[in-house]
mmCIF file of C-alpha atoms in Angstrom:
data_model
loop_
_atom_site.group_PDB
_atom_site.id
_atom_site.type_symbol
_atom_site.label_atom_id
_atom_site.label_comp_id
_atom_site.label_asym_id
_atom_site.label_seq_id
_atom_site.Cartn_x
_atom_site.Cartn_y
_atom_site.Cartn_z
ATOM 1 C CA UNK A 30 20.857 -11.159 6.393
ATOM 2 C CA UNK A 31 21.963 -7.489 6.160
ATOM 3 C CA UNK A 32 18.406 -5.868 5.512
ATOM 4 C CA UNK A 33 18.784 -2.925 2.640
ATOM 5 C CA UNK A 34 15.131 -4.012 1.290
ATOM 6 C CA UNK A 35 13.590 -0.661 1.387
ATOM 7 C CA UNK A 36 15.032 2.951 1.116
ATOM 8 C CA UNK A 37 15.749 2.998 4.799
ATOM 9 C CA UNK A 38 18.703 0.652 4.063
ATOM 10 C CA UNK A 39 19.027 0.178 7.680
ATOM 11 C CA UNK A 40 21.908 -2.654 6.768
ATOM 12 C CA UNK A 41 20.900 -4.086 10.074
ATOM 13 C CA UNK A 42 21.388 -7.639 10.552
ATOM 14 C CA UNK A 43 17.997 -10.020 10.727
ATOM 15 C CA UNK A 44 17.183 -13.477 11.283
ATOM 16 C CA UNK A 45 14.394 -15.164 12.942
ATOM 17 C CA UNK A 46 15.253 -14.489 16.605
ATOM 18 C CA UNK A 47 16.802 -10.816 15.311
ATOM 19 C CA UNK A 48 13.851 -7.600 15.704
ATOM 20 C CA UNK A 49 15.197 -4.940 14.123
ATOM 21 C CA UNK A 50 15.655 -1.731 11.856
ATOM 22 C CA UNK A 51 12.891 0.965 11.378
ATOM 23 C CA UNK A 52 10.588 -1.811 10.635
ATOM 24 C CA UNK A 53 10.958 -3.468 13.747
ATOM 25 C CA UNK A 54 10.770 -7.381 12.607
ATOM 26 C CA UNK A 55 12.702 -10.248 12.250
ATOM 27 C CA UNK A 56 13.144 -12.562 8.829
ATOM 28 C CA UNK A 57 10.038 -14.502 9.957
ATOM 29 C CA UNK A 58 6.534 -13.990 7.592
ATOM 30 C CA UNK A 59 4.328 -11.836 10.621
ATOM 31 C CA UNK A 60 0.439 -11.642 9.486
ATOM 32 C CA UNK A 61 -2.764 -9.958 10.883
ATOM 33 C CA UNK A 62 -5.330 -10.911 8.680
ATOM 34 C CA UNK A 63 -6.173 -13.029 5.938
ATOM 35 C CA UNK A 64 -9.102 -13.070 4.550
ATOM 36 C CA UNK A 65 -11.350 -11.643 1.123
ATOM 37 C CA UNK A 66 -11.571 -8.201 1.418
ATOM 38 C CA UNK A 67 -14.432 -6.131 0.112
ATOM 39 C CA UNK A 68 -13.077 -2.517 0.338
ATOM 40 C CA UNK A 69 -10.254 -2.137 -2.398
ATOM 41 C CA UNK A 70 -11.264 -0.045 -5.642
ATOM 42 C CA UNK A 71 -14.081 -1.756 -7.416
ATOM 43 C CA UNK A 72 -11.763 -3.047 -9.692
ATOM 44 C CA UNK A 73 -9.980 -5.398 -7.154
ATOM 45 C CA UNK A 74 -12.799 -6.060 -5.062
ATOM 46 C CA UNK A 75 -15.336 -6.995 -7.720
ATOM 47 C CA UNK A 76 -17.749 -8.691 -6.373
ATOM 48 C CA UNK A 77 -15.870 -11.925 -4.575
ATOM 49 C CA UNK A 78 -13.646 -9.719 -2.905
ATOM 50 C CA UNK A 79 -9.719 -9.472 -3.026
ATOM 51 C CA UNK A 80 -7.579 -11.739 -1.237
ATOM 52 C CA UNK A 81 -5.802 -9.541 1.470
ATOM 53 C CA UNK A 82 -2.785 -10.328 3.001
ATOM 54 C CA UNK A 83 -1.679 -8.049 5.420
ATOM 55 C CA UNK A 84 1.710 -8.037 6.988
ATOM 56 C CA UNK A 85 2.809 -6.652 10.260
ATOM 57 C CA UNK A 86 5.455 -3.815 10.599
ATOM 58 C CA UNK A 87 5.959 -1.589 7.965
ATOM 59 C CA UNK A 88 8.923 0.113 6.400
ATOM 60 C CA UNK A 89 7.342 4.083 6.798
ATOM 61 C CA UNK A 90 6.551 5.362 10.226
ATOM 62 C CA UNK A 91 3.003 7.463 9.361
ATOM 63 C CA UNK A 92 2.140 9.108 12.298
ATOM 64 C CA UNK A 93 -1.445 8.772 11.147
ATOM 65 C CA UNK A 94 -1.509 5.205 10.235
ATOM 66 C CA UNK A 95 -5.220 3.427 10.231
ATOM 67 C CA UNK A 96 -3.569 0.000 10.792
ATOM 68 C CA UNK A 97 -1.056 1.376 13.304
ATOM 69 C CA UNK A 98 -1.635 -1.737 15.922
ATOM 70 C CA UNK A 99 -0.074 -3.962 12.877
ATOM 71 C CA UNK A 100 2.569 -1.483 11.303
ATOM 72 C CA UNK A 101 3.668 -0.138 14.715
ATOM 73 C CA UNK A 102 2.677 -2.312 17.413
ATOM 74 C CA UNK A 103 3.207 -5.503 15.648
ATOM 75 C CA UNK A 104 0.271 -7.235 16.500
ATOM 76 C CA UNK A 105 0.223 -10.927 14.605
ATOM 77 C CA UNK A 106 1.124 -14.305 13.946
ATOM 78 C CA UNK A 107 4.720 -15.687 12.880
ATOM 79 C CA UNK A 108 3.731 -17.870 9.985
ATOM 80 C CA UNK A 109 6.303 -20.098 7.804
ATOM 81 C CA UNK A 110 6.501 -20.057 4.284
ATOM 82 C CA UNK A 111 4.906 -23.233 4.073
ATOM 83 C CA UNK A 112 1.709 -21.742 5.821
ATOM 84 C CA UNK A 113 1.714 -18.938 3.874
ATOM 85 C CA UNK A 114 1.521 -20.769 0.044
ATOM 86 C CA UNK A 115 -0.829 -22.843 2.065
ATOM 87 C CA UNK A 116 -3.337 -19.535 2.565
ATOM 88 C CA UNK A 117 -2.631 -18.603 -0.965
ATOM 89 C CA UNK A 118 -4.079 -21.655 -2.178
ATOM 90 C CA UNK A 119 -6.975 -21.302 0.277
ATOM 91 C CA UNK A 120 -7.668 -18.061 -0.939
ATOM 92 C CA UNK A 121 -7.682 -18.900 -4.468
ATOM 93 C CA UNK A 122 -10.200 -21.678 -3.949
ATOM 94 C CA UNK A 123 -12.500 -19.266 -1.755
ATOM 95 C CA UNK A 124 -13.111 -17.503 -5.843
ATOM 96 C CA UNK A 125 -11.536 -13.913 -4.564
ATOM 97 C CA UNK A 126 -10.345 -12.279 -7.754
ATOM 98 C CA UNK A 127 -6.562 -11.826 -6.857
ATOM 99 C CA UNK A 128 -3.939 -12.273 -3.766
ATOM 100 C CA UNK A 129 -3.451 -8.517 -1.878
ATOM 101 C CA UNK A 130 -0.398 -8.309 -1.071
ATOM 102 C CA UNK A 131 -0.663 -5.752 1.692
ATOM 103 C CA UNK A 132 2.685 -3.981 2.917
ATOM 104 C CA UNK A 133 4.678 -7.144 2.380
ATOM 105 C CA UNK A 134 8.422 -5.810 1.703
ATOM 106 C CA UNK A 135 10.008 -6.141 5.198
ATOM 107 C CA UNK A 136 9.313 -10.171 4.344
ATOM 108 C CA UNK A 137 10.021 -10.132 1.045
ATOM 109 C CA UNK A 138 12.690 -13.036 1.068
ATOM 110 C CA UNK A 139 10.332 -15.282 2.906
ATOM 111 C CA UNK A 140 7.365 -13.909 0.663
ATOM 112 C CA UNK A 141 8.904 -15.142 -2.270
ATOM 113 C CA UNK A 142 10.121 -18.480 -0.777
ATOM 114 C CA UNK A 143 5.537 -18.913 0.060
ATOM 115 C CA UNK A 144 5.737 -17.972 -4.057
ATOM 116 C CA UNK A 145 8.191 -21.037 -5.107
ATOM 117 C CA UNK A 146 6.100 -23.545 -3.107
ATOM 118 C CA UNK A 147 2.832 -22.193 -4.784
ATOM 119 C CA UNK A 148 1.877 -19.044 -6.822
ATOM 120 C CA UNK A 149 -1.891 -18.790 -7.415
ATOM 121 C CA UNK A 150 -3.213 -18.402 -10.806
ATOM 122 C CA UNK A 151 -5.188 -15.304 -10.060
ATOM 123 C CA UNK A 152 -3.407 -11.587 -10.461
ATOM 124 C CA UNK A 153 -0.788 -11.286 -7.689
ATOM 125 C CA UNK A 154 -1.256 -7.739 -6.082
ATOM 126 C CA UNK A 155 1.597 -5.604 -4.479
ATOM 127 C CA UNK A 156 -0.156 -3.108 -2.315
ATOM 128 C CA UNK A 157 2.793 -0.890 -0.547
ATOM 129 C CA UNK A 158 3.404 2.674 0.470
ATOM 130 C CA UNK A 159 5.379 3.369 -2.538
ATOM 131 C CA UNK A 160 8.692 3.741 -1.031
ATOM 132 C CA UNK A 161 10.580 0.775 -2.280
ATOM 133 C CA UNK A 162 13.811 0.371 -3.627
ATOM 134 C CA UNK A 163 14.409 -0.698 -7.466
ATOM 135 C CA UNK A 164 16.301 -3.205 -6.439
ATOM 136 C CA UNK A 165 13.655 -4.819 -4.477
ATOM 137 C CA UNK A 166 11.128 -4.544 -7.134
ATOM 138 C CA UNK A 167 13.334 -6.384 -9.768
ATOM 139 C CA UNK A 168 12.816 -9.809 -7.442
ATOM 140 C CA UNK A 169 8.567 -9.208 -7.759
ATOM 141 C CA UNK A 170 9.346 -9.068 -11.594
ATOM 142 C CA UNK A 171 7.335 -12.405 -13.008
ATOM 143 C CA UNK A 172 5.516 -12.430 -10.249
ATOM 144 C CA UNK A 173 3.670 -9.532 -9.604
ATOM 145 C CA UNK A 174 0.792 -8.713 -11.727
ATOM 146 C CA UNK A 175 -0.591 -5.653 -10.707
ATOM 147 C CA UNK A 176 0.945 -2.675 -8.288
ATOM 148 C CA UNK A 177 -0.902 -0.966 -5.809
ATOM 149 C CA UNK A 178 1.255 1.984 -4.368
ATOM 150 C CA UNK A 179 0.835 4.802 -2.538
ATOM 151 C CA UNK A 180 2.071 8.299 -4.328
ATOM 152 C CA UNK A 181 1.731 10.431 -0.658
ATOM 153 C CA UNK A 182 4.107 13.290 -0.841
ATOM 154 C CA UNK A 183 4.981 15.979 -3.290
ATOM 155 C CA UNK A 184 7.292 17.901 -0.127
ATOM 156 C CA UNK A 185 9.983 15.638 1.155
ATOM 157 C CA UNK A 186 9.947 17.447 4.083
ATOM 158 C CA UNK A 187 6.243 16.840 4.699
ATOM 159 C CA UNK A 188 7.071 12.747 4.138
ATOM 160 C CA UNK A 189 10.052 13.072 6.615
ATOM 161 C CA UNK A 190 8.392 14.857 9.248
ATOM 162 C CA UNK A 191 4.707 12.614 8.774
ATOM 163 C CA UNK A 192 6.323 9.249 7.407
ATOM 164 C CA UNK A 193 9.842 9.232 8.406
ATOM 165 C CA UNK A 194 10.574 8.575 4.963
ATOM 166 C CA UNK A 195 13.926 10.190 3.967
ATOM 167 C CA UNK A 196 13.211 10.919 -0.141
ATOM 168 C CA UNK A 197 10.070 9.996 0.046
ATOM 169 C CA UNK A 198 9.511 11.906 -3.413
ATOM 170 C CA UNK A 199 12.519 10.596 -5.388
ATOM 171 C CA UNK A 200 12.207 7.015 -4.047
ATOM 172 C CA UNK A 201 8.205 6.781 -5.257
ATOM 173 C CA UNK A 202 8.505 8.247 -8.291
ATOM 174 C CA UNK A 203 11.592 5.707 -9.292
ATOM 175 C CA UNK A 204 9.839 2.978 -7.724
ATOM 176 C CA UNK A 205 6.671 3.321 -9.712
ATOM 177 C CA UNK A 206 8.400 4.116 -12.987
ATOM 178 C CA UNK A 207 10.036 0.484 -12.240
ATOM 179 C CA UNK A 208 6.265 -0.951 -11.609
ATOM 180 C CA UNK A 209 5.237 0.277 -15.107
ATOM 181 C CA UNK A 210 8.452 -0.999 -16.457
ATOM 182 C CA UNK A 211 7.396 -4.630 -15.464
ATOM 183 C CA UNK A 212 3.469 -4.480 -15.820
ATOM 184 C CA UNK A 213 2.352 -1.379 -17.816
ATOM 185 C CA UNK A 214 -0.597 0.634 -17.506
ATOM 186 C CA UNK A 215 -3.412 -0.840 -15.853
ATOM 187 C CA UNK A 216 -6.080 -3.258 -17.898
ATOM 188 C CA UNK A 217 -9.124 -5.075 -16.839
ATOM 189 C CA UNK A 218 -10.923 -7.920 -18.218
ATOM 190 C CA UNK A 219 -14.173 -8.001 -19.709
ATOM 191 C CA UNK A 220 -16.265 -8.050 -16.419
ATOM 192 C CA UNK A 221 -14.104 -4.977 -15.363
ATOM 193 C CA UNK A 222 -11.470 -6.686 -13.026
ATOM 194 C CA UNK A 223 -8.159 -5.263 -13.074
ATOM 195 C CA UNK A 224 -5.768 -8.003 -14.414
ATOM 196 C CA UNK A 225 -2.315 -6.094 -14.938
ATOM 197 C CA UNK A 226 -0.828 -2.743 -14.332
ATOM 198 C CA UNK A 227 -0.009 -0.151 -11.999
ATOM 199 C CA UNK A 228 -2.935 1.758 -10.116
ATOM 200 C CA UNK A 229 -1.354 4.967 -8.067
ATOM 201 C CA UNK A 230 -3.299 5.965 -4.884
ATOM 202 C CA UNK A 231 -3.317 8.981 -3.301
ATOM 203 C CA UNK A 232 -4.893 10.102 0.161
ATOM 204 C CA UNK A 233 -5.888 13.551 0.866
ATOM 205 C CA UNK A 234 -4.737 15.513 3.931
ATOM 206 C CA UNK A 235 -6.590 17.987 6.372
ATOM 207 C CA UNK A 236 -4.586 20.777 6.128
ATOM 208 C CA UNK A 237 -2.876 20.026 2.489
ATOM 209 C CA UNK A 238 -4.474 19.989 -0.675
ATOM 210 C CA UNK A 239 -1.446 22.134 -1.862
ATOM 211 C CA UNK A 240 0.667 18.505 -1.298
ATOM 212 C CA UNK A 241 -2.108 16.754 -2.894
ATOM 213 C CA UNK A 242 -2.061 19.029 -5.728
ATOM 214 C CA UNK A 243 1.420 18.690 -6.126
ATOM 215 C CA UNK A 244 0.967 14.799 -6.266
ATOM 216 C CA UNK A 245 -1.286 15.030 -9.228
ATOM 217 C CA UNK A 246 1.003 17.640 -11.189
ATOM 218 C CA UNK A 247 4.230 15.126 -10.689
ATOM 219 C CA UNK A 248 2.291 11.760 -11.375
ATOM 220 C CA UNK A 249 0.582 13.565 -14.742
ATOM 221 C CA UNK A 250 4.155 15.019 -15.588
ATOM 222 C CA UNK A 251 5.640 11.360 -15.397
ATOM 223 C CA UNK A 252 2.917 8.889 -16.733
ATOM 224 C CA UNK A 253 0.375 11.084 -18.634
ATOM 225 C CA UNK A 254 -2.279 9.257 -20.227
ATOM 226 C CA UNK A 255 -0.916 5.822 -18.886
ATOM 227 C CA UNK A 256 -1.700 6.642 -15.490
ATOM 228 C CA UNK A 257 -4.830 5.438 -13.388
ATOM 229 C CA UNK A 258 -5.480 6.905 -10.058
ATOM 230 C CA UNK A 259 -7.829 6.190 -6.872
ATOM 231 C CA UNK A 260 -8.181 9.702 -5.236
ATOM 232 C CA UNK A 261 -8.763 8.803 -1.620
ATOM 233 C CA UNK A 262 -10.807 10.735 0.555
ATOM 234 C CA UNK A 263 -10.875 7.975 3.948
ATOM 235 C CA UNK A 264 -8.679 10.091 6.089
ATOM 236 C CA UNK A 265 -9.517 9.429 9.496
ATOM 237 C CA UNK A 266 -7.099 10.864 12.573
ATOM 238 C CA UNK A 267 -6.198 7.877 14.212
ATOM 239 C CA UNK A 268 -3.214 7.664 16.986
ATOM 240 C CA UNK A 269 -0.455 10.186 16.895
ATOM 241 C CA UNK A 270 -2.497 11.911 14.549
ATOM 242 C CA UNK A 271 -5.651 12.735 16.868
ATOM 243 C CA UNK A 272 -3.147 15.539 18.848
ATOM 244 C CA UNK A 273 -1.676 16.921 16.229
ATOM 245 C CA UNK A 274 -2.588 20.343 15.024
ATOM 246 C CA UNK A 275 -3.082 19.600 11.237
ATOM 247 C CA UNK A 276 -4.346 15.874 11.422
ATOM 248 C CA UNK A 277 -6.488 15.647 14.269
ATOM 249 C CA UNK A 278 -9.717 16.142 11.949
ATOM 250 C CA UNK A 279 -11.391 14.088 8.570
ATOM 251 C CA UNK A 280 -10.669 16.158 5.831
ATOM 252 C CA UNK A 281 -13.853 18.637 4.180
ATOM 253 C CA UNK A 282 -15.872 18.420 1.167
ATOM 254 C CA UNK A 283 -13.847 21.324 0.240
ATOM 255 C CA UNK A 284 -10.820 20.303 0.562
ATOM 256 C CA UNK A 285 -11.575 17.139 -1.189
ATOM 257 C CA UNK A 286 -13.717 19.048 -3.778
ATOM 258 C CA UNK A 287 -10.454 21.167 -4.332
ATOM 259 C CA UNK A 288 -8.241 18.190 -5.054
ATOM 260 C CA UNK A 289 -11.113 16.745 -7.149
ATOM 261 C CA UNK A 290 -11.567 19.145 -9.463
ATOM 262 C CA UNK A 291 -7.321 19.583 -10.072
ATOM 263 C CA UNK A 292 -7.470 16.092 -11.217
ATOM 264 C CA UNK A 293 -10.537 16.640 -13.304
ATOM 265 C CA UNK A 294 -8.334 19.159 -14.870
ATOM 266 C CA UNK A 295 -5.545 17.154 -15.532
ATOM 267 C CA UNK A 296 -7.802 14.969 -17.205
ATOM 268 C CA UNK A 297 -6.229 11.867 -15.211
ATOM 269 C CA UNK A 298 -8.669 8.819 -15.538
ATOM 270 C CA UNK A 299 -9.318 6.696 -11.910
ATOM 271 C CA UNK A 300 -11.201 6.335 -9.064
ATOM 272 C CA UNK A 301 -12.775 9.070 -6.706
ATOM 273 C CA UNK A 302 -13.356 7.861 -3.194
ATOM 274 C CA UNK A 303 -16.967 8.818 -1.055
ATOM 275 C CA UNK A 304 -15.699 10.546 2.163
ATOM 276 C CA UNK A 305 -18.128 8.409 3.751
ATOM 277 C CA UNK A 306 -15.584 5.894 4.034
ATOM 278 C CA UNK A 307 -13.824 8.297 6.957
ATOM 279 C CA UNK A 308 -14.863 5.830 8.769
ATOM 280 C CA UNK A 309 -13.411 3.553 11.694
ATOM 281 C CA UNK A 310 -16.164 0.519 10.860
ATOM 282 C CA UNK A 311 -13.723 0.315 7.573
ATOM 283 C CA UNK A 312 -10.714 -1.023 9.273
ATOM 284 C CA UNK A 313 -10.054 -4.613 9.173
ATOM 285 C CA UNK A 314 -10.131 -6.538 12.681
ATOM 286 C CA UNK A 315 -6.924 -8.159 12.969
ATOM 287 C CA UNK A 316 -7.865 -11.655 13.450
ATOM 288 C CA UNK A 317 -5.943 -13.846 11.990
ATOM 289 C CA UNK A 318 -4.456 -16.821 14.460
#
C-alpha cells in the first residue's frame, strides 16, 4: 500500500513488515490498551464508560503528547482484524456506551476489515487530532456515529513547530466540515449519552491563550450554533515539553478563565474541564497483552 491516509501524504510503501512514514507503523494494527474508559466527556463516558481502543502511532508529532509512549515510542501489541473485531464484541458485551477508536487513522484499512467482520450495535466514536484527509474520512461514512476531533491550533506556524503538522488549520477545518456533513450536530439520548454527531475538543496550552481564542473564533465562524465544544484544561508537561521554555508548566487558572470567558461570550455550547484534571494519574496504563 502507498500510504496517503493523512494530510502528511508520505506516499511511502507499507505492508505487514514495513514500518515507515511519519507515523512509523506498518499496516498491522497495533494497540496499547482496550478497556472501558471513564475519563472522556460525560456524554461519552456516562456511568458505564467508553469502550476505548488506544492505537499505537500517530499522524501528528505533538511535542507535549501525554501518550508519547504509544504515539511516539510505539508501545503496544500487533493484532489482526479478527482479534480487533473480537475485542469490539467484548467491549459491547461489557456494557460500555460506545466503542471509542483513539488515534486510528494510520491503521484505517485494517480497521475497516475488522468492522466487516463485526460492527457493534452501539455508537462508534472516531477520536482524533483533527488532522485528517476528507478522502480518508469518507471511508468511515456509515460506520462512525460520533466524531471527536481536536482543533488544536489557529496558527499554522505553531502547528508545524509543536506538532509537525503542515497546513493544520485548513486541514482540520475541512475535516470537521466533512464530519458534520456525515453526522450533523451532537445528539444525545434520554439519558444524556451521545448517539451521533460531532464534539470538538480544544486543549489550552500554557502561554498560548491567543491561539485558543483564535480557535474559538474560527469554530464559531464556521459552525455557529451547531457546535458543541469541550474546552480542556488538562495540559501536563510531558516528554520533550518538559524542557520547552513555553510548554514546561501547567496552564494557570487565569489563562484558562480567559479562554473560558471568550467561549461564553461567543455563546458556544459544550463542556469546560476542571483544572484538577491536569494530573499524570489520568494517563492510562498501556497494558494490552
